[in-house]
């Protein structure tokens, strides 16, 4: 049997302040296959972002194992990660196209091909015609689309998203969820999607990793067997409600 | 076209307001019959240019002091901000000192500078420099720090070098801050040079004003003030122009 693309086992991380140790992540164990879209859900302070940053190589960890890449798909941590945060984090002095180009410039990819790819990606995220605009000329949703295109421009194998739609209004957020599913199906990327929205987690993920706080630990790895492509009216299905209720219980809410 | 005429209208208004002030000045003196040696008319002020006060020479001297001190402050201030940013221990050690130094009324150092460096263009450049340095250093230092830590994380996952982070993210982000410091410093640089000339000098517009004060030649004193102001206005104009070309409209502070 071949190895999974991502393998985390018993991952543990503590933050030390002067007086005490604070357990940020413990008992986190899950696998991700190539091309999966996995949601990680939990209340604030449960270490969701920490798990993401451990995978990105930004944070160290004290216990357990973390492995990304397998025989089928190799993984180079300095080239194969695309990140999207809650804030779009665009450079306001750069045009939209040049913002998308940033990772390609840093990695020193051939400019002409990268420009073609950046244009193609802006088309894909629905921003055709906005290449020469500046970030402040775009709405919050459009800025976040730009940052998704930026995360894809160097063709990474793993996309890490940290509450990417958390700052958007509810309606834009629903639209962006549908957009993300479309982008995911088109780009066939492996995506880890961190959110504190239980509905969002279930709607997007093929599986939902549930983390709880106090103490931080992993509570569940829930398979969401709703078919793709997913539609908004699935949210009213009985099965959808069953999943969300199950997660609410983990959070101690009935 | 519409934009153009709107802008012309704005400039027209600026000119009109200034001419209006001159007109009110003229009428007020004519009506109130204030004697010439207390308050000259705009006409008398202008006529003083025709007399042999060495206007050109004195204006050039003061201009050299203002621009020299200002230019030196930019070079040294920016260099110090970069050193502070690159070598954090240096910053930790020296920054509190800089903040205390900023509280010294720099013009009070004028007499000391003249004791140390003798009087003349050189020491007036130093007075102007010392008064401009801190606003430029402090704003640039602050600007270099204004980077979202998430954005740094994002480019770190791409193995961005320190130089890439500096040239692509930190420096362009810091420029609007630097320009706000430079604008504050324009007014200060003129004040610094003139105070130096007041304390001890044998040329420059400040020196000239002290000379004609003895004979109550207020027209020449007014002309002196106008020329000093002009030196400052030209500097400010160039800073605005430079800001427009370097920073543009899109990268202003918030």
CSV table of C-alpha atoms in Angstrom, one decimal:
chain,number,residue,atom,x,y,z
A,1,UNK,CA,0.0,0.0,0.0
A,2,UNK,CA,1.4,3.4,-0.9
A,3,UNK,CA,2.0,6.1,1.6
A,4,UNK,CA,-0.4,9.0,2.0
A,5,UNK,CA,0.7,12.4,0.6
A,6,UNK,CA,0.6,14.0,4.1
A,7,UNK,CA,1.1,12.1,7.3
A,8,UNK,CA,0.8,13.6,10.8
A,9,UNK,CA,1.1,11.4,13.8
A,10,UNK,CA,0.7,12.3,17.4
A,11,UNK,CA,1.9,15.9,16.7
A,12,UNK,CA,2.5,18.0,19.8
A,13,UNK,CA,3.5,21.6,20.1
A,14,UNK,CA,3.8,23.8,23.2
A,15,UNK,CA,4.4,27.5,23.4
A,16,UNK,CA,6.5,28.6,26.3
A,17,UNK,CA,6.0,32.0,28.0
A,18,UNK,CA,8.2,33.0,30.9
A,19,UNK,CA,6.2,31.3,33.6
A,20,UNK,CA,4.3,28.5,32.0
A,21,UNK,CA,4.0,26.2,29.1
A,22,UNK,CA,0.9,26.4,26.9
A,23,UNK,CA,-0.1,23.3,25.1
A,24,UNK,CA,-1.1,24.5,21.6
A,25,UNK,CA,-1.5,21.2,19.7
A,26,UNK,CA,-1.6,17.6,20.9
A,27,UNK,CA,-2.6,14.2,19.6
A,28,UNK,CA,-3.0,15.4,16.1
A,29,UNK,CA,-3.0,12.4,13.8
A,30,UNK,CA,-4.4,12.4,10.3
A,31,UNK,CA,-3.5,11.6,6.7
A,32,UNK,CA,-4.3,13.4,3.5
A,33,UNK,CA,-4.3,11.9,0.0
A,34,UNK,CA,-3.2,13.8,-3.1
A,35,UNK,CA,-6.0,16.0,-4.4
A,36,UNK,CA,-8.1,16.0,-1.2
A,37,UNK,CA,-9.7,19.0,0.2
A,38,UNK,CA,-9.6,18.7,4.0
A,39,UNK,CA,-11.3,21.1,6.4
A,40,UNK,CA,-9.8,21.7,9.9
A,41,UNK,CA,-12.4,23.1,12.2
A,42,UNK,CA,-12.3,24.2,15.8
A,43,UNK,CA,-12.9,27.1,18.2
A,44,UNK,CA,-10.4,29.9,18.4
A,45,UNK,CA,-7.3,29.0,20.3
A,46,UNK,CA,-7.5,25.3,19.5
A,47,UNK,CA,-4.3,25.3,17.5
A,48,UNK,CA,-5.8,25.1,13.9
A,49,UNK,CA,-3.4,27.7,12.6
A,50,UNK,CA,-0.5,26.1,14.5
A,51,UNK,CA,-1.1,22.8,12.7
A,52,UNK,CA,-1.1,24.7,9.4
A,53,UNK,CA,2.1,26.5,10.2
A,54,UNK,CA,3.8,23.3,11.3
A,55,UNK,CA,2.9,21.8,7.8
A,56,UNK,CA,4.2,25.0,6.2
A,57,UNK,CA,7.5,24.6,8.1
A,58,UNK,CA,7.0,28.0,9.8
A,59,UNK,CA,6.6,26.4,13.3
A,60,UNK,CA,8.6,23.7,14.8
A,61,UNK,CA,7.0,20.9,16.8
A,62,UNK,CA,8.1,18.8,19.8
A,63,UNK,CA,6.6,15.4,19.4
A,64,UNK,CA,5.3,13.1,16.8
A,65,UNK,CA,6.0,12.9,13.1
A,66,UNK,CA,5.1,15.1,10.1
A,67,UNK,CA,5.8,14.0,6.6
A,68,UNK,CA,4.7,15.6,3.4
A,69,UNK,CA,5.2,14.0,0.0
A,70,UNK,CA,5.4,10.4,-1.2
A,71,UNK,CA,6.7,8.3,-4.1
A,72,UNK,CA,3.8,9.3,-6.3
A,73,UNK,CA,4.2,13.0,-5.6
A,74,UNK,CA,7.4,14.5,-4.3
A,75,UNK,CA,7.3,17.6,-2.2
A,76,UNK,CA,9.8,20.4,-2.0
A,77,UNK,CA,8.9,22.6,1.0
A,78,UNK,CA,10.4,25.7,-0.4
A,79,UNK,CA,8.5,25.5,-3.7
A,80,UNK,CA,5.4,23.5,-3.2
A,81,UNK,CA,3.4,25.5,-0.7
A,82,UNK,CA,0.8,28.1,-1.5
A,83,UNK,CA,-0.7,30.1,1.4
A,84,UNK,CA,-3.9,32.1,1.8
A,85,UNK,CA,-4.6,34.0,5.0
A,86,UNK,CA,-7.7,35.7,6.4
A,87,UNK,CA,-6.3,39.0,5.2
A,88,UNK,CA,-5.5,39.1,1.4
A,89,UNK,CA,-2.0,40.6,2.3
A,90,UNK,CA,-1.7,42.2,-1.2
A,91,UNK,CA,1.1,44.7,-1.8
A,92,UNK,CA,-0.9,47.9,-2.4
A,93,UNK,CA,1.8,49.4,-4.7
A,94,UNK,CA,1.6,46.5,-7.1
A,95,UNK,CA,-1.0,45.9,-9.7
A,96,UNK,CA,-3.1,42.8,-9.4
A,97,UNK,CA,-1.1,40.9,-12.0
A,98,UNK,CA,2.2,41.9,-10.3
A,99,UNK,CA,0.8,40.8,-6.9
A,100,UNK,CA,0.0,37.4,-8.3
A,101,UNK,CA,3.6,37.3,-9.7
A,102,UNK,CA,5.2,37.7,-6.3
A,103,UNK,CA,5.9,34.0,-5.5
A,104,UNK,CA,7.2,33.4,-9.1
A,105,UNK,CA,9.6,36.3,-8.7
A,106,UNK,CA,10.8,35.1,-5.3
A,107,UNK,CA,11.4,31.6,-6.7
A,108,UNK,CA,13.0,33.0,-9.9
A,109,UNK,CA,10.7,31.2,-12.3
A,110,UNK,CA,10.9,32.1,-16.0
A,111,UNK,CA,9.0,35.4,-16.3
A,112,UNK,CA,7.2,34.9,-19.5
A,113,UNK,CA,5.7,31.6,-18.6
A,114,UNK,CA,4.8,32.8,-15.1
A,115,UNK,CA,3.1,35.9,-16.6
A,116,UNK,CA,1.0,33.6,-18.8
A,117,UNK,CA,0.1,31.4,-15.8
A,118,UNK,CA,-0.7,34.5,-13.7
A,119,UNK,CA,-3.1,35.7,-16.4
A,120,UNK,CA,-4.7,32.3,-16.7
A,121,UNK,CA,-5.2,32.0,-13.0
A,122,UNK,CA,-6.7,35.5,-12.8
A,123,UNK,CA,-9.2,34.3,-15.4
A,124,UNK,CA,-9.9,31.2,-13.4
A,125,UNK,CA,-10.7,33.2,-10.2
A,126,UNK,CA,-12.9,35.5,-12.2
A,127,UNK,CA,-10.7,38.5,-12.4
A,128,UNK,CA,-10.2,38.8,-16.1
A,129,UNK,CA,-9.8,42.5,-16.9
A,130,UNK,CA,-8.5,43.5,-13.5
A,131,UNK,CA,-4.9,42.7,-14.2
A,132,UNK,CA,-3.8,46.4,-14.2
A,133,UNK,CA,-5.9,47.5,-11.2
A,134,UNK,CA,-4.5,48.2,-7.8
A,135,UNK,CA,-5.7,46.3,-4.7
A,136,UNK,CA,-7.5,49.3,-3.3
A,137,UNK,CA,-9.7,49.4,-6.4
A,138,UNK,CA,-11.1,45.9,-5.7
A,139,UNK,CA,-13.7,44.6,-3.2
A,140,UNK,CA,-12.7,42.4,-0.3
A,141,UNK,CA,-13.9,39.3,-2.1
A,142,UNK,CA,-11.9,40.2,-5.2
A,143,UNK,CA,-8.8,40.9,-3.2
A,144,UNK,CA,-9.1,37.4,-1.6
A,145,UNK,CA,-9.5,35.9,-5.1
A,146,UNK,CA,-6.3,37.6,-6.0
A,147,UNK,CA,-4.5,36.0,-3.1
A,148,UNK,CA,-5.9,32.6,-4.1
A,149,UNK,CA,-4.4,33.2,-7.6
A,150,UNK,CA,-1.1,34.2,-6.0
A,151,UNK,CA,-1.1,31.0,-3.9
A,152,UNK,CA,-1.4,29.0,-7.2
A,153,UNK,CA,1.0,30.8,-9.5
A,154,UNK,CA,4.1,28.7,-8.7
A,155,UNK,CA,2.0,25.6,-9.2
A,156,UNK,CA,2.5,24.3,-5.6
A,157,UNK,CA,1.4,20.8,-4.6
A,158,UNK,CA,-0.2,21.9,-1.3
A,159,UNK,CA,-2.4,24.9,-0.6
A,160,UNK,CA,-2.8,25.9,3.0
A,161,UNK,CA,-5.7,28.2,3.8
A,162,UNK,CA,-6.1,29.9,7.1
A,163,UNK,CA,-9.7,31.1,7.5
A,164,UNK,CA,-9.5,32.7,4.1
A,165,UNK,CA,-13.1,33.9,4.0
A,166,UNK,CA,-13.3,34.9,7.7
A,167,UNK,CA,-13.2,38.6,7.0
A,168,UNK,CA,-15.9,38.5,4.3
A,169,UNK,CA,-19.6,39.2,4.7
A,170,UNK,CA,-21.9,36.1,4.8
A,171,UNK,CA,-23.1,36.3,1.3
A,172,UNK,CA,-19.7,36.8,-0.3
A,173,UNK,CA,-18.4,34.0,1.8
A,174,UNK,CA,-21.0,31.6,0.4
A,175,UNK,CA,-20.1,32.6,-3.1
A,176,UNK,CA,-16.4,32.2,-2.4
A,177,UNK,CA,-17.1,28.7,-1.0
A,178,UNK,CA,-18.6,27.7,-4.3
A,179,UNK,CA,-15.8,29.4,-6.2
A,180,UNK,CA,-13.2,27.5,-4.1
A,181,UNK,CA,-14.8,24.2,-4.9
A,182,UNK,CA,-14.7,25.1,-8.6
A,183,UNK,CA,-11.1,26.2,-8.4
A,184,UNK,CA,-10.2,23.0,-6.5
A,185,UNK,CA,-11.8,20.8,-9.1
A,186,UNK,CA,-10.1,22.7,-11.9
A,187,UNK,CA,-6.7,22.8,-10.4
A,188,UNK,CA,-6.7,19.4,-8.7
A,189,UNK,CA,-4.7,20.7,-5.8
A,190,UNK,CA,-4.4,19.2,-2.3
A,191,UNK,CA,-6.0,21.8,0.0
A,192,UNK,CA,-6.1,22.1,3.8
A,193,UNK,CA,-8.7,24.6,4.8
A,194,UNK,CA,-8.8,26.0,8.3
A,195,UNK,CA,-12.0,27.6,9.5
A,196,UNK,CA,-14.1,28.1,12.6
A,197,UNK,CA,-17.3,27.8,10.6
A,198,UNK,CA,-18.7,24.4,11.1
A,199,UNK,CA,-21.1,24.7,8.1
A,200,UNK,CA,-18.3,25.9,5.9
A,201,UNK,CA,-16.0,23.0,7.0
A,202,UNK,CA,-18.7,20.4,6.2
A,203,UNK,CA,-19.7,22.0,2.9
A,204,UNK,CA,-16.2,22.1,1.5
A,205,UNK,CA,-14.3,19.2,2.9
A,206,UNK,CA,-14.2,15.6,1.9
A,207,UNK,CA,-13.2,15.1,5.5
A,208,UNK,CA,-13.3,17.4,8.5
A,209,UNK,CA,-10.6,17.3,11.2
A,210,UNK,CA,-12.2,18.5,14.4
A,211,UNK,CA,-9.9,20.1,17.0
A,212,UNK,CA,-11.1,21.2,20.5
A,213,UNK,CA,-9.5,23.6,22.9
A,214,UNK,CA,-8.8,23.4,26.6
A,215,UNK,CA,-7.0,21.1,26.3
A,216,UNK,CA,-6.0,21.3,22.7
A,217,UNK,CA,-6.4,18.0,21.1
A,218,UNK,CA,-7.8,16.3,18.0
A,219,UNK,CA,-11.4,15.1,18.6
A,220,UNK,CA,-12.5,13.6,15.3
A,221,UNK,CA,-11.6,12.9,11.7
A,222,UNK,CA,-15.0,12.9,10.0
A,223,UNK,CA,-15.7,11.6,6.5
A,224,UNK,CA,-18.1,13.8,4.7
A,225,UNK,CA,-19.6,11.4,2.1
A,226,UNK,CA,-21.6,14.1,0.3
A,227,UNK,CA,-21.0,13.9,-3.5
A,228,UNK,CA,-19.1,16.6,-5.4
A,229,UNK,CA,-19.9,18.9,-7.1
A,230,UNK,CA,-21.6,20.2,-4.0
A,231,UNK,CA,-24.5,22.7,-4.3
A,232,UNK,CA,-26.0,25.1,-1.8
A,233,UNK,CA,-29.2,23.1,-1.4
A,234,UNK,CA,-27.2,20.3,0.1
A,235,UNK,CA,-27.0,22.4,3.1
A,236,UNK,CA,-30.6,21.7,3.8
A,237,UNK,CA,-30.2,17.9,3.4
A,238,UNK,CA,-30.6,15.7,6.4
A,239,UNK,CA,-27.1,14.2,6.0
A,240,UNK,CA,-25.6,17.7,6.1
A,241,UNK,CA,-27.4,18.5,9.4
A,242,UNK,CA,-26.2,15.2,10.8
A,243,UNK,CA,-22.6,16.1,10.2
A,244,UNK,CA,-22.9,19.6,11.6
A,245,UNK,CA,-24.7,18.4,14.7
A,246,UNK,CA,-22.0,15.8,15.2
A,247,UNK,CA,-19.3,18.5,15.2
A,248,UNK,CA,-21.3,20.8,17.4
A,249,UNK,CA,-21.4,18.0,20.0
A,250,UNK,CA,-17.6,17.8,20.0
A,251,UNK,CA,-17.6,21.5,20.8
A,252,UNK,CA,-19.9,20.9,23.7
A,253,UNK,CA,-22.8,22.6,22.1
A,254,UNK,CA,-26.1,20.7,21.8
B,1,UNK,CA,-10.5,66.7,-20.3
B,2,UNK,CA,-12.9,67.2,-17.4
B,3,UNK,CA,-10.3,66.1,-15.0
B,4,UNK,CA,-7.8,68.6,-16.6
B,5,UNK,CA,-10.1,71.6,-16.3
B,6,UNK,CA,-10.9,70.6,-12.7
B,7,UNK,CA,-7.3,70.6,-11.8
B,8,UNK,CA,-6.7,73.9,-13.6
B,9,UNK,CA,-9.6,75.3,-11.5
B,10,UNK,CA,-7.9,74.1,-8.3
B,11,UNK,CA,-4.6,75.8,-9.3
B,12,UNK,CA,-6.5,78.9,-10.3
B,13,UNK,CA,-8.1,79.0,-6.9
B,14,UNK,CA,-4.7,78.7,-5.1
B,15,UNK,CA,-3.3,81.6,-7.1
B,16,UNK,CA,-6.4,83.7,-6.4
B,17,UNK,CA,-6.3,83.2,-2.7
B,18,UNK,CA,-2.7,84.2,-2.5
B,19,UNK,CA,-3.3,87.3,-4.7
B,20,UNK,CA,-6.3,88.1,-2.5
B,21,UNK,CA,-4.1,88.2,0.6
B,22,UNK,CA,-1.7,90.5,-1.1
B,23,UNK,CA,-4.5,92.8,-2.1
B,24,UNK,CA,-6.0,92.9,1.4
B,25,UNK,CA,-2.5,93.6,2.8
B,26,UNK,CA,-2.2,96.6,0.4
B,27,UNK,CA,-5.6,98.0,1.1
B,28,UNK,CA,-5.3,97.6,4.8
B,29,UNK,CA,-2.1,99.7,4.9
B,30,UNK,CA,-3.5,102.4,2.6
B,31,UNK,CA,-6.7,102.7,4.6
B,32,UNK,CA,-5.2,102.6,8.1
B,33,UNK,CA,-2.2,104.8,7.3
B,34,UNK,CA,0.2,102.6,9.2
B,35,UNK,CA,3.7,104.1,8.7
B,36,UNK,CA,6.1,102.4,6.3
B,37,UNK,CA,8.7,101.5,8.9
B,38,UNK,CA,6.2,99.5,10.8
B,39,UNK,CA,4.5,97.7,7.9
B,40,UNK,CA,5.5,98.2,4.2
B,41,UNK,CA,3.1,97.8,1.4
B,42,UNK,CA,3.5,94.8,-1.0
B,43,UNK,CA,4.8,97.3,-3.6
B,44,UNK,CA,7.4,98.7,-1.3
B,45,UNK,CA,8.5,95.2,-0.3
B,46,UNK,CA,8.9,94.3,-4.0
B,47,UNK,CA,10.8,97.5,-4.7
B,48,UNK,CA,13.4,96.6,-2.0
B,49,UNK,CA,14.6,93.9,-4.4
B,50,UNK,CA,16.0,96.6,-6.6
B,51,UNK,CA,18.2,97.9,-3.9
B,52,UNK,CA,21.7,96.5,-3.3
B,53,UNK,CA,21.3,94.1,-0.5
B,54,UNK,CA,23.1,91.2,-2.2
B,55,UNK,CA,19.8,89.3,-2.5
B,56,UNK,CA,21.0,86.8,-4.9
B,57,UNK,CA,24.1,85.9,-3.0
B,58,UNK,CA,22.4,85.8,0.4
B,59,UNK,CA,19.5,83.6,-1.0
B,60,UNK,CA,22.0,81.2,-2.5
B,61,UNK,CA,23.9,80.9,0.8
B,62,UNK,CA,20.7,80.2,2.8
B,63,UNK,CA,19.5,77.8,0.1
B,64,UNK,CA,22.8,75.9,0.4
B,65,UNK,CA,22.4,75.7,4.2
B,66,UNK,CA,18.7,74.5,4.0
B,67,UNK,CA,19.2,72.0,1.1
B,68,UNK,CA,22.5,70.8,2.4
B,69,UNK,CA,21.2,70.1,5.9
B,70,UNK,CA,18.1,68.5,4.6
B,71,UNK,CA,19.9,66.3,2.1
B,72,UNK,CA,22.4,65.2,4.7
B,73,UNK,CA,19.6,64.4,7.1
B,74,UNK,CA,17.9,62.2,4.5
B,75,UNK,CA,21.1,60.3,3.7
B,76,UNK,CA,22.1,59.8,7.4
B,77,UNK,CA,18.5,59.2,8.6
B,78,UNK,CA,17.7,56.6,6.1
B,79,UNK,CA,21.1,54.9,6.6
B,80,UNK,CA,20.6,54.8,10.3
B,81,UNK,CA,17.1,53.4,10.0
B,82,UNK,CA,18.4,50.6,7.8
B,83,UNK,CA,21.1,49.8,10.2
B,84,UNK,CA,18.6,49.8,13.1
B,85,UNK,CA,16.4,47.5,11.1
B,86,UNK,CA,19.1,45.0,10.1
B,87,UNK,CA,20.9,44.9,13.4
B,88,UNK,CA,18.2,44.7,16.1
B,89,UNK,CA,20.6,44.8,19.1
B,90,UNK,CA,21.8,48.2,17.8
B,91,UNK,CA,18.2,49.4,17.6
B,92,UNK,CA,17.4,48.1,21.1
B,93,UNK,CA,20.4,50.0,22.4
B,94,UNK,CA,20.2,53.3,20.5
B,95,UNK,CA,16.5,53.8,19.8
B,96,UNK,CA,15.6,55.0,23.3
B,97,UNK,CA,18.5,57.4,23.1
B,98,UNK,CA,17.2,58.7,19.7
B,99,UNK,CA,13.7,59.3,21.2
B,100,UNK,CA,15.3,61.3,24.1
B,101,UNK,CA,17.5,63.3,21.7
B,102,UNK,CA,14.3,64.1,19.7
B,103,UNK,CA,13.0,65.9,22.7
B,104,UNK,CA,15.9,68.4,22.8
B,105,UNK,CA,14.9,71.7,21.1
B,106,UNK,CA,17.6,71.5,18.5
B,107,UNK,CA,17.8,75.3,17.9
B,108,UNK,CA,19.1,75.5,21.5
B,109,UNK,CA,22.2,73.6,20.3
B,110,UNK,CA,22.9,76.4,17.8
B,111,UNK,CA,25.3,78.4,20.1
B,112,UNK,CA,27.2,75.2,20.9
B,113,UNK,CA,27.6,74.3,17.3
B,114,UNK,CA,29.1,77.7,16.6
B,115,UNK,CA,31.5,77.3,19.5
B,116,UNK,CA,32.5,73.8,18.2
B,117,UNK,CA,32.6,74.4,14.5
B,118,UNK,CA,32.9,78.2,14.2
B,119,UNK,CA,30.3,80.1,12.3
B,120,UNK,CA,29.5,79.9,8.6
B,121,UNK,CA,27.7,77.8,6.1
B,122,UNK,CA,29.1,74.5,7.5
B,123,UNK,CA,27.8,74.9,11.0
B,124,UNK,CA,24.4,76.2,9.7
B,125,UNK,CA,24.1,73.1,7.6
B,126,UNK,CA,24.8,71.1,10.8
B,127,UNK,CA,22.1,72.9,12.7
B,128,UNK,CA,19.6,72.3,9.9
B,129,UNK,CA,20.7,68.7,9.7
B,130,UNK,CA,20.3,68.0,13.4
B,131,UNK,CA,16.8,69.4,13.4
B,132,UNK,CA,15.7,67.3,10.4
B,133,UNK,CA,17.4,64.1,11.2
B,134,UNK,CA,15.1,62.6,13.8
B,135,UNK,CA,11.7,62.9,12.0
B,136,UNK,CA,13.3,61.2,9.0
B,137,UNK,CA,15.0,58.5,11.0
B,138,UNK,CA,11.9,57.8,13.2
B,139,UNK,CA,9.4,57.6,10.3
B,140,UNK,CA,11.7,55.4,8.2
B,141,UNK,CA,12.4,53.1,11.1
B,142,UNK,CA,8.7,52.8,11.8
B,143,UNK,CA,7.9,52.2,8.1
B,144,UNK,CA,10.4,49.4,7.8
B,145,UNK,CA,8.6,47.6,10.6
B,146,UNK,CA,5.1,48.0,9.1
B,147,UNK,CA,5.0,44.5,7.5
B,148,UNK,CA,2.3,42.0,8.3
B,149,UNK,CA,3.9,39.0,10.0
B,150,UNK,CA,1.6,36.7,8.0
B,151,UNK,CA,3.1,38.1,4.8
B,152,UNK,CA,6.6,37.4,6.0
B,153,UNK,CA,5.4,33.8,6.8
B,154,UNK,CA,4.0,33.6,3.3
B,155,UNK,CA,7.3,34.5,1.6
B,156,UNK,CA,9.3,32.5,4.0
B,157,UNK,CA,7.5,29.3,2.8
B,158,UNK,CA,9.0,30.3,-0.6
B,159,UNK,CA,12.5,30.5,1.0
B,160,UNK,CA,12.6,34.2,0.2
B,161,UNK,CA,16.0,35.8,1.1
B,162,UNK,CA,16.3,38.7,3.5
B,163,UNK,CA,17.3,40.9,0.5
B,164,UNK,CA,14.2,39.8,-1.4
B,165,UNK,CA,11.9,40.6,1.5
B,166,UNK,CA,13.6,43.9,1.9
B,167,UNK,CA,13.5,45.0,-1.7
B,168,UNK,CA,10.1,43.7,-2.6
B,169,UNK,CA,8.1,44.2,0.6
B,170,UNK,CA,9.8,46.2,3.3
B,171,UNK,CA,11.3,49.1,1.3
B,172,UNK,CA,8.3,50.0,-0.9
B,173,UNK,CA,6.1,49.7,2.2
B,174,UNK,CA,8.3,52.1,4.1
B,175,UNK,CA,8.5,54.8,1.5
B,176,UNK,CA,5.1,56.5,2.3
B,177,UNK,CA,6.3,56.8,5.9
B,178,UNK,CA,9.6,58.2,4.9
B,179,UNK,CA,7.9,60.9,2.8
B,180,UNK,CA,5.6,61.9,5.6
B,181,UNK,CA,8.8,62.4,7.7
B,182,UNK,CA,10.4,64.3,4.8
B,183,UNK,CA,7.5,66.7,4.6
B,184,UNK,CA,7.7,67.5,8.3
B,185,UNK,CA,11.5,68.0,7.9
B,186,UNK,CA,11.1,70.6,5.1
B,187,UNK,CA,9.8,73.3,7.5
B,188,UNK,CA,12.3,72.3,10.2
B,189,UNK,CA,15.3,72.6,7.8
B,190,UNK,CA,14.5,76.2,6.9
B,191,UNK,CA,14.0,77.1,10.6
B,192,UNK,CA,17.4,75.4,11.5
B,193,UNK,CA,19.4,77.4,8.9
B,194,UNK,CA,17.8,80.7,9.7
B,195,UNK,CA,18.4,80.3,13.5
B,196,UNK,CA,22.0,79.5,12.8
B,197,UNK,CA,22.3,82.7,10.8
B,198,UNK,CA,20.6,84.7,13.5
B,199,UNK,CA,23.0,83.5,16.1
B,200,UNK,CA,26.2,84.3,14.2
B,201,UNK,CA,27.0,84.7,10.5
B,202,UNK,CA,28.2,87.1,7.9
B,203,UNK,CA,26.1,86.1,5.0
B,204,UNK,CA,22.6,84.6,4.3
B,205,UNK,CA,19.1,85.9,4.5
B,206,UNK,CA,19.0,85.6,8.3
B,207,UNK,CA,22.1,87.7,8.5
B,208,UNK,CA,20.7,90.3,6.1
B,209,UNK,CA,17.5,90.5,8.2
B,210,UNK,CA,19.5,91.2,11.3
B,211,UNK,CA,21.4,93.9,9.5
B,212,UNK,CA,18.4,95.8,8.1
B,213,UNK,CA,16.5,95.5,11.4
B,214,UNK,CA,18.9,98.1,12.8
B,215,UNK,CA,17.7,100.7,10.3
B,216,UNK,CA,14.0,99.6,10.6
B,217,UNK,CA,14.0,98.7,7.0
B,218,UNK,CA,10.9,96.6,7.2
B,219,UNK,CA,10.4,96.3,3.5
B,220,UNK,CA,13.7,94.5,3.2
B,221,UNK,CA,12.9,92.4,6.2
B,222,UNK,CA,9.6,91.4,4.6
B,223,UNK,CA,11.4,90.5,1.4
B,224,UNK,CA,13.8,88.4,3.5
B,225,UNK,CA,10.9,86.4,5.0
B,226,UNK,CA,9.4,86.0,1.5
B,227,UNK,CA,12.6,84.6,0.1
B,228,UNK,CA,13.2,82.3,3.0
B,229,UNK,CA,9.6,81.0,2.6
B,230,UNK,CA,10.3,80.5,-1.1
B,231,UNK,CA,13.3,78.4,-0.4
B,232,UNK,CA,11.0,76.2,1.8
B,233,UNK,CA,8.2,76.1,-0.7
B,234,UNK,CA,10.5,75.0,-3.5
B,235,UNK,CA,11.8,72.2,-1.3
B,236,UNK,CA,8.3,71.1,-0.3
B,237,UNK,CA,7.3,71.1,-3.9
B,238,UNK,CA,10.2,68.9,-4.9
B,239,UNK,CA,9.3,66.5,-2.1
B,240,UNK,CA,5.7,66.3,-3.3
B,241,UNK,CA,6.9,65.8,-6.9
B,242,UNK,CA,9.3,63.0,-5.8
B,243,UNK,CA,6.6,61.4,-3.8
B,244,UNK,CA,4.2,61.4,-6.7
B,245,UNK,CA,6.7,59.7,-8.9
B,246,UNK,CA,8.2,57.2,-6.4
B,247,UNK,CA,5.1,56.3,-4.3
B,248,UNK,CA,2.3,57.3,-6.6
B,249,UNK,CA,-1.3,57.6,-5.5
B,250,UNK,CA,-1.8,53.9,-4.6
B,251,UNK,CA,0.8,53.6,-1.9
B,252,UNK,CA,-0.1,56.4,0.5
B,253,UNK,CA,-0.2,55.6,4.2
B,254,UNK,CA,-3.7,54.1,4.6
